JSON list of C-alpha atoms in Angstrom, two decimals:
[
{"chain": "S", "resi": 53, "resn": "MET", "atom": "CA", "xyz": [49.38, 49.02, -36.79]},
{"chain": "S", "resi": 54, "resn": "SER", "atom": "CA", "xyz": [51.17, 45.68, -37.26]},
{"chain": "S", "resi": 55, "resn": "ASP", "atom": "CA", "xyz": [49.79, 43.05, -39.65]},
{"chain": "S", "resi": 56, "resn": "ARG", "atom": "CA", "xyz": [51.74, 40.25, -38.04]},
{"chain": "S", "resi": 57, "resn": "PRO", "atom": "CA", "xyz": [49.73, 37.06, -37.33]},
{"chain": "S", "resi": 58, "resn": "LEU", "atom": "CA", "xyz": [48.72, 36.20, -33.78]},
{"chain": "S", "resi": 59, "resn": "PRO", "atom": "CA", "xyz": [51.18, 34.14, -31.87]},
{"chain": "S", "resi": 60, "resn": "LYS", "atom": "CA", "xyz": [50.59, 30.41, -32.30]},
{"chain": "S", "resi": 61, "resn": "ARG", "atom": "CA", "xyz": [49.80, 29.97, -28.59]},
{"chain": "S", "resi": 62, "resn": "ARG", "atom": "CA", "xyz": [46.97, 32.53, -28.63]},
{"chain": "S", "resi": 63, "resn": "ARG", "atom": "CA", "xyz": [45.41, 31.04, -31.76]},
{"chain": "S", "resi": 64, "resn": "SER", "atom": "CA", "xyz": [45.55, 27.56, -30.21]},
{"chain": "S", "resi": 65, "resn": "GLY", "atom": "CA", "xyz": [43.83, 28.70, -26.99]},
{"chain": "S", "resi": 66, "resn": "TRP", "atom": "CA", "xyz": [41.05, 30.35, -28.94]},
{"chain": "S", "resi": 67, "resn": "HIS", "atom": "CA", "xyz": [40.54, 27.19, -31.00]},
{"chain": "S", "resi": 68, "resn": "TRP", "atom": "CA", "xyz": [40.24, 24.92, -27.94]},
{"chain": "S", "resi": 69, "resn": "GLY", "atom": "CA", "xyz": [37.85, 27.30, -26.19]},
{"chain": "S", "resi": 70, "resn": "TRP", "atom": "CA", "xyz": [35.58, 27.36, -29.22]},
{"chain": "S", "resi": 71, "resn": "THR", "atom": "CA", "xyz": [35.71, 23.56, -29.51]},
{"chain": "S", "resi": 72, "resn": "LEU", "atom": "CA", "xyz": [34.81, 23.02, -25.85]},
{"chain": "S", "resi": 73, "resn": "SER", "atom": "CA", "xyz": [31.90, 25.46, -26.05]},
{"chain": "S", "resi": 74, "resn": "LEU", "atom": "CA", "xyz": [30.53, 23.77, -29.13]},
{"chain": "S", "resi": 75, "resn": "THR", "atom": "CA", "xyz": [30.91, 20.34, -27.53]},
{"chain": "S", "resi": 76, "resn": "PHE", "atom": "CA", "xyz": [29.05, 21.50, -24.44]},
{"chain": "S", "resi": 77, "resn": "VAL", "atom": "CA", "xyz": [26.19, 22.89, -26.51]},
{"chain": "S", "resi": 78, "resn": "LEU", "atom": "CA", "xyz": [25.95, 19.66, -28.49]},
{"chain": "S", "resi": 79, "resn": "LEU", "atom": "CA", "xyz": [25.94, 17.53, -25.34]},
{"chain": "S", "resi": 80, "resn": "VAL", "atom": "CA", "xyz": [23.24, 19.65, -23.74]},
{"chain": "S", "resi": 81, "resn": "GLY", "atom": "CA", "xyz": [21.15, 19.43, -26.87]},
{"chain": "S", "resi": 82, "resn": "ALA", "atom": "CA", "xyz": [21.60, 15.68, -27.11]},
{"chain": "S", "resi": 83, "resn": "ALA", "atom": "CA", "xyz": [20.67, 15.24, -23.46]},
{"chain": "S", "resi": 84, "resn": "ALA", "atom": "CA", "xyz": [17.53, 17.33, -23.94]},
{"chain": "S", "resi": 85, "resn": "VAL", "atom": "CA", "xyz": [16.53, 15.22, -26.92]},
{"chain": "S", "resi": 86, "resn": "VAL", "atom": "CA", "xyz": [17.14, 11.96, -25.04]},
{"chain": "S", "resi": 87, "resn": "LEU", "atom": "CA", "xyz": [15.42, 13.03, -21.85]},
{"chain": "S", "resi": 88, "resn": "HIS", "atom": "CA", "xyz": [12.31, 14.11, -23.74]},
{"chain": "S", "resi": 89, "resn": "SER", "atom": "CA", "xyz": [12.31, 11.33, -26.26]},
{"chain": "S", "resi": 90, "resn": "PRO", "atom": "CA", "xyz": [9.05, 9.40, -26.75]},
{"chain": "S", "resi": 91, "resn": "TRP", "atom": "CA", "xyz": [11.18, 6.29, -26.27]},
{"chain": "S", "resi": 92, "resn": "PHE", "atom": "CA", "xyz": [11.29, 7.10, -22.52]},
{"chain": "S", "resi": 93, "resn": "LYS", "atom": "CA", "xyz": [7.56, 7.75, -22.18]},
{"chain": "S", "resi": 94, "resn": "LEU", "atom": "CA", "xyz": [5.74, 5.39, -19.80]},
{"chain": "S", "resi": 95, "resn": "ARG", "atom": "CA", "xyz": [3.80, 2.83, -21.78]},
{"chain": "S", "resi": 96, "resn": "ASP", "atom": "CA", "xyz": [3.20, -0.20, -19.54]},
{"chain": "S", "resi": 97, "resn": "ILE", "atom": "CA", "xyz": [2.25, -0.32, -15.85]},
{"chain": "S", "resi": 98, "resn": "GLU", "atom": "CA", "xyz": [2.46, -3.80, -14.31]},
{"chain": "S", "resi": 99, "resn": "ILE", "atom": "CA", "xyz": [0.64, -4.27, -10.98]},
{"chain": "S", "resi": 100, "resn": "ALA", "atom": "CA", "xyz": [1.10, -7.47, -8.98]},
{"chain": "S", "resi": 101, "resn": "GLY", "atom": "CA", "xyz": [-0.47, -8.59, -5.69]},
{"chain": "S", "resi": 102, "resn": "ALA", "atom": "CA", "xyz": [-3.35, -6.10, -5.65]},
{"chain": "S", "resi": 103, "resn": "GLU", "atom": "CA", "xyz": [-6.69, -7.84, -5.17]},
{"chain": "S", "resi": 104, "resn": "ARG", "atom": "CA", "xyz": [-8.55, -5.26, -3.09]},
{"chain": "S", "resi": 105, "resn": "ALA", "atom": "CA", "xyz": [-6.34, -2.18, -3.38]},
{"chain": "S", "resi": 106, "resn": "ASP", "atom": "CA", "xyz": [-7.27, 0.20, -6.20]},
{"chain": "S", "resi": 107, "resn": "VAL", "atom": "CA", "xyz": [-3.72, 0.85, -7.37]},
{"chain": "S", "resi": 108, "resn": "ALA", "atom": "CA", "xyz": [-4.72, 2.06, -10.83]},
{"chain": "S", "resi": 109, "resn": "GLY", "atom": "CA", "xyz": [-7.20, 4.50, -9.33]},
{"chain": "S", "resi": 110, "resn": "ARG", "atom": "CA", "xyz": [-4.63, 5.91, -6.90]},
{"chain": "S", "resi": 111, "resn": "LEU", "atom": "CA", "xyz": [-2.14, 6.40, -9.73]},
{"chain": "S", "resi": 112, "resn": "ALA", "atom": "CA", "xyz": [-4.76, 8.17, -11.83]},
{"chain": "S", "resi": 113, "resn": "GLN", "atom": "CA", "xyz": [-5.61, 10.52, -8.96]},
{"chain": "S", "resi": 114, "resn": "ALA", "atom": "CA", "xyz": [-1.93, 11.42, -8.71]},
{"chain": "S", "resi": 115, "resn": "GLY", "atom": "CA", "xyz": [-1.67, 12.04, -12.44]},
{"chain": "S", "resi": 116, "resn": "ILE", "atom": "CA", "xyz": [0.62, 9.07, -13.02]},
{"chain": "S", "resi": 117, "resn": "GLY", "atom": "CA", "xyz": [-0.09, 7.11, -16.16]},
{"chain": "S", "resi": 118, "resn": "PRO", "atom": "CA", "xyz": [0.94, 6.25, -19.71]},
{"chain": "S", "resi": 119, "resn": "GLY", "atom": "CA", "xyz": [2.64, 9.14, -21.44]},
{"chain": "S", "resi": 120, "resn": "ALA", "atom": "CA", "xyz": [4.61, 10.33, -18.41]},
{"chain": "S", "resi": 121, "resn": "PHE", "atom": "CA", "xyz": [8.37, 10.54, -18.85]},
{"chain": "S", "resi": 122, "resn": "LEU", "atom": "CA", "xyz": [9.83, 7.64, -16.93]},
{"chain": "S", "resi": 123, "resn": "LEU", "atom": "CA", "xyz": [13.10, 9.48, -16.30]},
{"chain": "S", "resi": 124, "resn": "TRP", "atom": "CA", "xyz": [11.29, 12.20, -14.37]},
{"chain": "S", "resi": 125, "resn": "LEU", "atom": "CA", "xyz": [8.96, 9.84, -12.48]},
{"chain": "S", "resi": 126, "resn": "ARG", "atom": "CA", "xyz": [10.25, 9.38, -8.93]},
{"chain": "S", "resi": 127, "resn": "PRO", "atom": "CA", "xyz": [9.57, 6.01, -7.22]},
{"chain": "S", "resi": 128, "resn": "GLY", "atom": "CA", "xyz": [8.78, 7.92, -4.02]},
{"chain": "S", "resi": 129, "resn": "GLU", "atom": "CA", "xyz": [6.00, 9.75, -5.81]},
{"chain": "S", "resi": 130, "resn": "VAL", "atom": "CA", "xyz": [4.47, 6.44, -6.91]},
{"chain": "S", "resi": 131, "resn": "GLU", "atom": "CA", "xyz": [4.81, 4.98, -3.40]},
{"chain": "S", "resi": 132, "resn": "GLU", "atom": "CA", "xyz": [3.06, 7.97, -1.85]},
{"chain": "S", "resi": 133, "resn": "ALA", "atom": "CA", "xyz": [0.14, 7.66, -4.27]},
{"chain": "S", "resi": 134, "resn": "VAL", "atom": "CA", "xyz": [-0.32, 3.90, -3.83]},
{"chain": "S", "resi": 135, "resn": "ASN", "atom": "CA", "xyz": [0.19, 3.94, -0.05]},
{"chain": "S", "resi": 136, "resn": "ALA", "atom": "CA", "xyz": [-2.87, 6.18, 0.20]},
{"chain": "S", "resi": 137, "resn": "ASP", "atom": "CA", "xyz": [-4.98, 3.06, -0.31]},
{"chain": "S", "resi": 138, "resn": "PRO", "atom": "CA", "xyz": [-5.76, 1.58, 3.14]},
{"chain": "S", "resi": 139, "resn": "TRP", "atom": "CA", "xyz": [-5.43, -1.97, 1.81]},
{"chain": "S", "resi": 140, "resn": "VAL", "atom": "CA", "xyz": [-1.74, -1.50, 0.99]},
{"chain": "S", "resi": 141, "resn": "ARG", "atom": "CA", "xyz": [0.56, -2.82, 3.69]},
{"chain": "S", "resi": 142, "resn": "ASP", "atom": "CA", "xyz": [3.82, -2.60, 1.75]},
{"chain": "S", "resi": 143, "resn": "LEU", "atom": "CA", "xyz": [4.94, -2.20, -1.84]},
{"chain": "S", "resi": 144, "resn": "ARG", "atom": "CA", "xyz": [7.89, -2.16, -4.19]},
{"chain": "S", "resi": 145, "resn": "VAL", "atom": "CA", "xyz": [8.23, 0.21, -7.13]},
{"chain": "S", "resi": 146, "resn": "GLU", "atom": "CA", "xyz": [10.67, -0.33, -9.97]},
{"chain": "S", "resi": 147, "resn": "ARG", "atom": "CA", "xyz": [11.24, 1.69, -13.11]},
{"chain": "S", "resi": 148, "resn": "VAL", "atom": "CA", "xyz": [12.23, -0.57, -15.99]},
{"chain": "S", "resi": 149, "resn": "PHE", "atom": "CA", "xyz": [13.70, 1.54, -18.74]},
{"chain": "S", "resi": 150, "resn": "PRO", "atom": "CA", "xyz": [12.83, 2.64, -21.26]},
{"chain": "S", "resi": 151, "resn": "ASN", "atom": "CA", "xyz": [9.06, 2.64, -20.73]},
{"chain": "S", "resi": 152, "resn": "ARG", "atom": "CA", "xyz": [7.78, 0.24, -18.04]},
{"chain": "S", "resi": 153, "resn": "LEU", "atom": "CA", "xyz": [6.73, 0.69, -14.40]},
{"chain": "S", "resi": 154, "resn": "VAL", "atom": "CA", "xyz": [6.41, -2.33, -12.08]},
{"chain": "S", "resi": 155, "resn": "ILE", "atom": "CA", "xyz": [4.47, -2.14, -8.80]},
{"chain": "S", "resi": 156, "resn": "GLU", "atom": "CA", "xyz": [4.33, -5.09, -6.40]},
{"chain": "S", "resi": 157, "resn": "VAL", "atom": "CA", "xyz": [1.78, -4.75, -3.57]},
{"chain": "S", "resi": 158, "resn": "LEU", "atom": "CA", "xyz": [1.51, -6.60, -0.27]},
{"chain": "S", "resi": 159, "resn": "GLU", "atom": "CA", "xyz": [-2.02, -6.19, 1.07]},
{"chain": "S", "resi": 160, "resn": "HIS", "atom": "CA", "xyz": [-3.40, -6.35, 4.59]},
{"chain": "S", "resi": 161, "resn": "VAL", "atom": "CA", "xyz": [-5.10, -9.61, 5.55]},
{"chain": "S", "resi": 162, "resn": "PRO", "atom": "CA", "xyz": [-8.69, -9.06, 6.80]},
{"chain": "S", "resi": 163, "resn": "ALA", "atom": "CA", "xyz": [-9.50, -10.60, 10.19]},
{"chain": "S", "resi": 164, "resn": "VAL", "atom": "CA", "xyz": [-12.76, -9.41, 11.76]},
{"chain": "S", "resi": 165, "resn": "TRP", "atom": "CA", "xyz": [-15.74, -7.14, 11.17]},
{"chain": "S", "resi": 166, "resn": "VAL", "atom": "CA", "xyz": [-16.43, -4.79, 14.09]},
{"chain": "S", "resi": 167, "resn": "GLY", "atom": "CA", "xyz": [-19.78, -3.05, 14.44]},
{"chain": "S", "resi": 168, "resn": "GLU", "atom": "CA", "xyz": [-20.03, 0.36, 16.05]},
{"chain": "S", "resi": 169, "resn": "GLY", "atom": "CA", "xyz": [-23.35, 2.17, 15.92]},
{"chain": "S", "resi": 170, "resn": "ASP", "atom": "CA", "xyz": [-24.79, 1.85, 12.43]},
{"chain": "S", "resi": 171, "resn": "ARG", "atom": "CA", "xyz": [-21.40, 1.26, 10.78]},
{"chain": "S", "resi": 172, "resn": "TRP", "atom": "CA", "xyz": [-19.15, -1.74, 10.37]},
{"chain": "S", "resi": 173, "resn": "PHE", "atom": "CA", "xyz": [-15.37, -1.62, 10.14]},
{"chain": "S", "resi": 174, "resn": "LEU", "atom": "CA", "xyz": [-13.06, -4.30, 8.77]},
{"chain": "S", "resi": 175, "resn": "LEU", "atom": "CA", "xyz": [-10.00, -4.88, 10.92]},
{"chain": "S", "resi": 176, "resn": "ALA", "atom": "CA", "xyz": [-6.88, -6.52, 9.44]},
{"chain": "S", "resi": 177, "resn": "GLU", "atom": "CA", "xyz": [-4.62, -9.01, 11.16]},
{"chain": "S", "resi": 178, "resn": "ASP", "atom": "CA", "xyz": [-2.12, -6.28, 12.01]},
{"chain": "S", "resi": 179, "resn": "GLY", "atom": "CA", "xyz": [-4.83, -4.12, 13.60]},
{"chain": "S", "resi": 180, "resn": "VAL", "atom": "CA", "xyz": [-5.34, -1.59, 10.80]},
{"chain": "S", "resi": 181, "resn": "VAL", "atom": "CA", "xyz": [-8.88, -0.62, 9.76]},
{"chain": "S", "resi": 182, "resn": "VAL", "atom": "CA", "xyz": [-8.98, -1.28, 6.03]},
{"chain": "S", "resi": 183, "resn": "ALA", "atom": "CA", "xyz": [-12.63, -0.68, 5.12]},
{"chain": "S", "resi": 184, "resn": "ALA", "atom": "CA", "xyz": [-16.01, 0.55, 6.33]},
{"chain": "S", "resi": 185, "resn": "ALA", "atom": "CA", "xyz": [-19.50, -0.57, 5.31]},
{"chain": "S", "resi": 186, "resn": "ASP", "atom": "CA", "xyz": [-23.16, -0.37, 6.27]},
{"chain": "S", "resi": 187, "resn": "VAL", "atom": "CA", "xyz": [-23.35, -4.15, 6.67]},
{"chain": "S", "resi": 188, "resn": "PRO", "atom": "CA", "xyz": [-20.59, -6.65, 7.46]},
{"chain": "S", "resi": 189, "resn": "GLY", "atom": "CA", "xyz": [-19.21, -8.93, 4.81]},
{"chain": "S", "resi": 190, "resn": "SER", "atom": "CA", "xyz": [-19.27, -12.70, 5.06]},
{"chain": "S", "resi": 191, "resn": "GLY", "atom": "CA", "xyz": [-16.55, -15.22, 5.77]},
{"chain": "S", "resi": 192, "resn": "LEU", "atom": "CA", "xyz": [-15.11, -13.59, 8.89]},
{"chain": "S", "resi": 193, "resn": "LEU", "atom": "CA", "xyz": [-15.83, -13.26, 12.61]},
{"chain": "S", "resi": 194, "resn": "ARG", "atom": "CA", "xyz": [-18.34, -10.47, 13.31]},
{"chain": "S", "resi": 195, "resn": "ALA", "atom": "CA", "xyz": [-18.14, -8.54, 16.55]},
{"chain": "S", "resi": 196, "resn": "ARG", "atom": "CA", "xyz": [-20.78, -6.09, 17.79]},
{"chain": "S", "resi": 197, "resn": "LEU", "atom": "CA", "xyz": [-18.91, -4.17, 20.48]},
{"chain": "S", "resi": 198, "resn": "PRO", "atom": "CA", "xyz": [-19.17, -0.78, 22.20]},
{"chain": "S", "resi": 199, "resn": "TRP", "atom": "CA", "xyz": [-15.51, -0.05, 21.44]},
{"chain": "S", "resi": 200, "resn": "GLU", "atom": "CA", "xyz": [-14.59, 3.15, 19.68]},
{"chain": "S", "resi": 201, "resn": "VAL", "atom": "CA", "xyz": [-13.13, 2.51, 16.24]},
{"chain": "S", "resi": 202, "resn": "THR", "atom": "CA", "xyz": [-10.64, 4.85, 14.62]},
{"chain": "S", "resi": 203, "resn": "ARG", "atom": "CA", "xyz": [-10.69, 5.95, 10.99]},
{"chain": "S", "resi": 204, "resn": "VAL", "atom": "CA", "xyz": [-10.02, 3.79, 7.95]},
{"chain": "S", "resi": 205, "resn": "GLY", "atom": "CA", "xyz": [-6.31, 3.50, 7.38]},
{"chain": "S", "resi": 206, "resn": "GLU", "atom": "CA", "xyz": [-5.43, 3.74, 11.06]},
{"chain": "S", "resi": 207, "resn": "ALA", "atom": "CA", "xyz": [-5.11, 1.24, 13.91]},
{"chain": "S", "resi": 208, "resn": "PRO", "atom": "CA", "xyz": [-7.21, 1.56, 17.10]},
{"chain": "S", "resi": 209, "resn": "SER", "atom": "CA", "xyz": [-5.15, 1.78, 20.27]},
{"chain": "S", "resi": 210, "resn": "GLY", "atom": "CA", "xyz": [-5.63, -0.53, 23.23]},
{"chain": "S", "resi": 211, "resn": "GLY", "atom": "CA", "xyz": [-4.80, -4.12, 24.07]},
{"chain": "S", "resi": 212, "resn": "GLU", "atom": "CA", "xyz": [-8.38, -5.29, 23.56]},
{"chain": "S", "resi": 213, "resn": "TRP", "atom": "CA", "xyz": [-8.02, -4.81, 19.82]},
{"chain": "S", "resi": 214, "resn": "ALA", "atom": "CA", "xyz": [-5.02, -7.12, 19.66]},
{"chain": "S", "resi": 215, "resn": "GLU", "atom": "CA", "xyz": [-7.01, -9.65, 21.70]},
{"chain": "S", "resi": 216, "resn": "LEU", "atom": "CA", "xyz": [-9.89, -9.41, 19.23]},
{"chain": "S", "resi": 217, "resn": "VAL", "atom": "CA", "xyz": [-7.60, -10.03, 16.26]},
{"chain": "S", "resi": 218, "resn": "GLY", "atom": "CA", "xyz": [-6.02, -12.94, 18.14]},
{"chain": "S", "resi": 219, "resn": "LEU", "atom": "CA", "xyz": [-9.45, -14.49, 18.65]},
{"chain": "S", "resi": 220, "resn": "ALA", "atom": "CA", "xyz": [-10.33, -14.13, 14.98]},
{"chain": "S", "resi": 221, "resn": "SER", "atom": "CA", "xyz": [-7.04, -15.74, 13.96]},
{"chain": "S", "resi": 222, "resn": "ALA", "atom": "CA", "xyz": [-7.40, -18.60, 16.47]},
{"chain": "S", "resi": 223, "resn": "LEU", "atom": "CA", "xyz": [-10.75, -19.77, 15.09]},
{"chain": "S", "resi": 224, "resn": "SER", "atom": "CA", "xyz": [-10.79, -21.91, 11.98]},
{"chain": "S", "resi": 225, "resn": "PRO", "atom": "CA", "xyz": [-12.06, -20.02, 8.92]},
{"chain": "S", "resi": 226, "resn": "ALA", "atom": "CA", "xyz": [-15.20, -22.13, 8.77]},
{"chain": "S", "resi": 227, "resn": "LEU", "atom": "CA", "xyz": [-16.12, -21.48, 12.40]},
{"chain": "S", "resi": 228, "resn": "ALA", "atom": "CA", "xyz": [-15.14, -17.79, 12.29]},
{"chain": "S", "resi": 229, "resn": "ALA", "atom": "CA", "xyz": [-17.47, -17.25, 9.35]},
{"chain": "S", "resi": 230, "resn": "GLU", "atom": "CA", "xyz": [-20.51, -18.24, 11.45]},
{"chain": "S", "resi": 231, "resn": "THR", "atom": "CA", "xyz": [-19.47, -16.82, 14.83]},
{"chain": "S", "resi": 232, "resn": "TRP", "atom": "CA", "xyz": [-20.64, -13.63, 16.50]},
{"chain": "S", "resi": 233, "resn": "LEU", "atom": "CA", "xyz": [-18.98, -11.81, 19.38]},
{"chain": "S", "resi": 234, "resn": "THR", "atom": "CA", "xyz": [-21.06, -9.48, 21.53]},
{"chain": "S", "resi": 235, "resn": "SER", "atom": "CA", "xyz": [-20.75, -7.53, 24.75]},
{"chain": "S", "resi": 236, "resn": "GLU", "atom": "CA", "xyz": [-23.29, -7.94, 27.54]},
{"chain": "S", "resi": 237, "resn": "ALA", "atom": "CA", "xyz": [-23.00, -6.20, 30.89]},
{"chain": "S", "resi": 238, "resn": "GLY", "atom": "CA", "xyz": [-19.30, -5.57, 30.28]},
{"chain": "S", "resi": 239, "resn": "GLU", "atom": "CA", "xyz": [-18.52, -9.18, 29.39]},
{"chain": "S", "resi": 240, "resn": "LEU", "atom": "CA", "xyz": [-17.82, -10.78, 26.03]},
{"chain": "S", "resi": 241, "resn": "TRP", "atom": "CA", "xyz": [-19.96, -13.59, 24.66]},
{"chain": "S", "resi": 242, "resn": "LEU", "atom": "CA", "xyz": [-19.24, -15.83, 21.71]},
{"chain": "S", "resi": 243, "resn": "ALA", "atom": "CA", "xyz": [-22.03, -17.60, 19.81]},
{"chain": "S", "resi": 244, "resn": "ALA", "atom": "CA", "xyz": [-21.91, -20.14, 17.00]},
{"chain": "S", "resi": 245, "resn": "ARG", "atom": "CA", "xyz": [-23.96, -23.14, 15.85]},
{"chain": "S", "resi": 246, "resn": "GLY", "atom": "CA", "xyz": [-26.59, -22.40, 18.45]},
{"chain": "S", "resi": 247, "resn": "PHE", "atom": "CA", "xyz": [-24.20, -22.43, 21.41]},
{"chain": "S", "resi": 248, "resn": "PRO", "atom": "CA", "xyz": [-23.34, -19.30, 23.43]},
{"chain": "S", "resi": 249, "resn": "ALA", "atom": "CA", "xyz": [-20.10, -19.10, 25.42]},
{"chain": "S", "resi": 250, "resn": "ARG", "atom": "CA", "xyz": [-19.17, -16.57, 28.08]},
{"chain": "S", "resi": 251, "resn": "LEU", "atom": "CA", "xyz": [-15.64, -15.28, 27.50]},
{"chain": "S", "resi": 252, "resn": "GLY", "atom": "CA", "xyz": [-15.60, -12.62, 30.22]},
{"chain": "S", "resi": 253, "resn": "ALA", "atom": "CA", "xyz": [-12.96, -9.89, 29.93]},
{"chain": "S", "resi": 254, "resn": "ALA", "atom": "CA", "xyz": [-10.94, -9.24, 26.77]},
{"chain": "S", "resi": 255, "resn": "VAL", "atom": "CA", "xyz": [-7.92, -11.28, 27.90]},
{"chain": "S", "resi": 256, "resn": "ASP", "atom": "CA", "xyz": [-6.60, -14.57, 26.53]},
{"chain": "S", "resi": 257, "resn": "LEU", "atom": "CA", "xyz": [-9.26, -14.48, 23.84]},
{"chain": "S", "resi": 258, "resn": "ALA", "atom": "CA", "xyz": [-7.27, -16.65, 21.45]},
{"chain": "S", "resi": 259, "resn": "ASP", "atom": "CA", "xyz": [-7.04, -19.47, 24.02]},
{"chain": "S", "resi": 260, "resn": "LYS", "atom": "CA", "xyz": [-10.72, -19.10, 24.87]},
{"chain": "S", "resi": 261, "resn": "GLY", "atom": "CA", "xyz": [-11.61, -19.28, 21.19]},
{"chain": "S", "resi": 262, "resn": "ARG", "atom": "CA", "xyz": [-9.59, -22.45, 20.69]},
{"chain": "S", "resi": 263, "resn": "ALA", "atom": "CA", "xyz": [-11.25, -24.02, 23.73]},
{"chain": "S", "resi": 264, "resn": "PHE", "atom": "CA", "xyz": [-14.68, -23.07, 22.39]},
{"chain": "S", "resi": 265, "resn": "GLU", "atom": "CA", "xyz": [-13.93, -24.71, 19.04]},
{"chain": "S", "resi": 266, "resn": "ALA", "atom": "CA", "xyz": [-12.60, -27.84, 20.75]},
{"chain": "S", "resi": 267, "resn": "LEU", "atom": "CA", "xyz": [-15.81, -28.14, 22.75]},
{"chain": "S", "resi": 268, "resn": "LEU", "atom": "CA", "xyz": [-17.90, -27.81, 19.60]},
{"chain": "S", "resi": 269, "resn": "ALA", "atom": "CA", "xyz": [-15.80, -30.44, 17.86]},
{"chain": "S", "resi": 270, "resn": "GLY", "atom": "CA", "xyz": [-16.21, -32.82, 20.80]},
{"chain": "S", "resi": 271, "resn": "GLY", "atom": "CA", "xyz": [-19.95, -32.55, 20.65]},
{"chain": "S", "resi": 272, "resn": "LEU", "atom": "CA", "xyz": [-22.19, -30.61, 23.04]},
{"chain": "S", "resi": 273, "resn": "PRO", "atom": "CA", "xyz": [-25.69, -31.48, 24.19]},
{"chain": "S", "resi": 274, "resn": "GLU", "atom": "CA", "xyz": [-28.44, -29.20, 22.94]},
{"chain": "S", "resi": 275, "resn": "GLY", "atom": "CA", "xyz": [-28.81, -26.13, 25.13]},
{"chain": "S", "resi": 276, "resn": "ALA", "atom": "CA", "xyz": [-25.33, -26.43, 26.65]}
]
């Protein structure tokens, strides 16, 4: 058996292979340390624009909170959790490394309370039902109508709903807050400040509402 040393080329190849393997192991180990470092753990959650939406509650339900690794937290996961709140119309999610999450929310704008049976539903300006209650809130037009309302978080179908929202938006906030809309014998009636007004079918309701307010502003005799 020969005791001659290995050729220089073979020794060099073995040396480079060992070096590359060690470098790879070190890089993998460093990456593991960095990716699981407490430095990248979520510490601050900044929420902007949420007045009615329970963003913090939705995040908690999804298991998203301080202590989560920001690197592994997908913005789509946050969006899905927050969008589950019916008040959320749109949002923006940004991860700010190393440990901050920023959520900007655009909420629906409430327009009118609609009563169906023994329940009241709050309809937003874009037609989405954002809340349900046993009694209507104040400050908005209230409509007691025999129209079927969909579930919270969805928008009822049909042109009459768009007409209703248009009427609510056409009235000044002060007048809308004291106005009731009802249905009698298939026709719509508006009442405010002691004056009833027959609107008829659910068409051109915004124009009818503006005309009603103009008449009130011009002064009407009692019982008109």
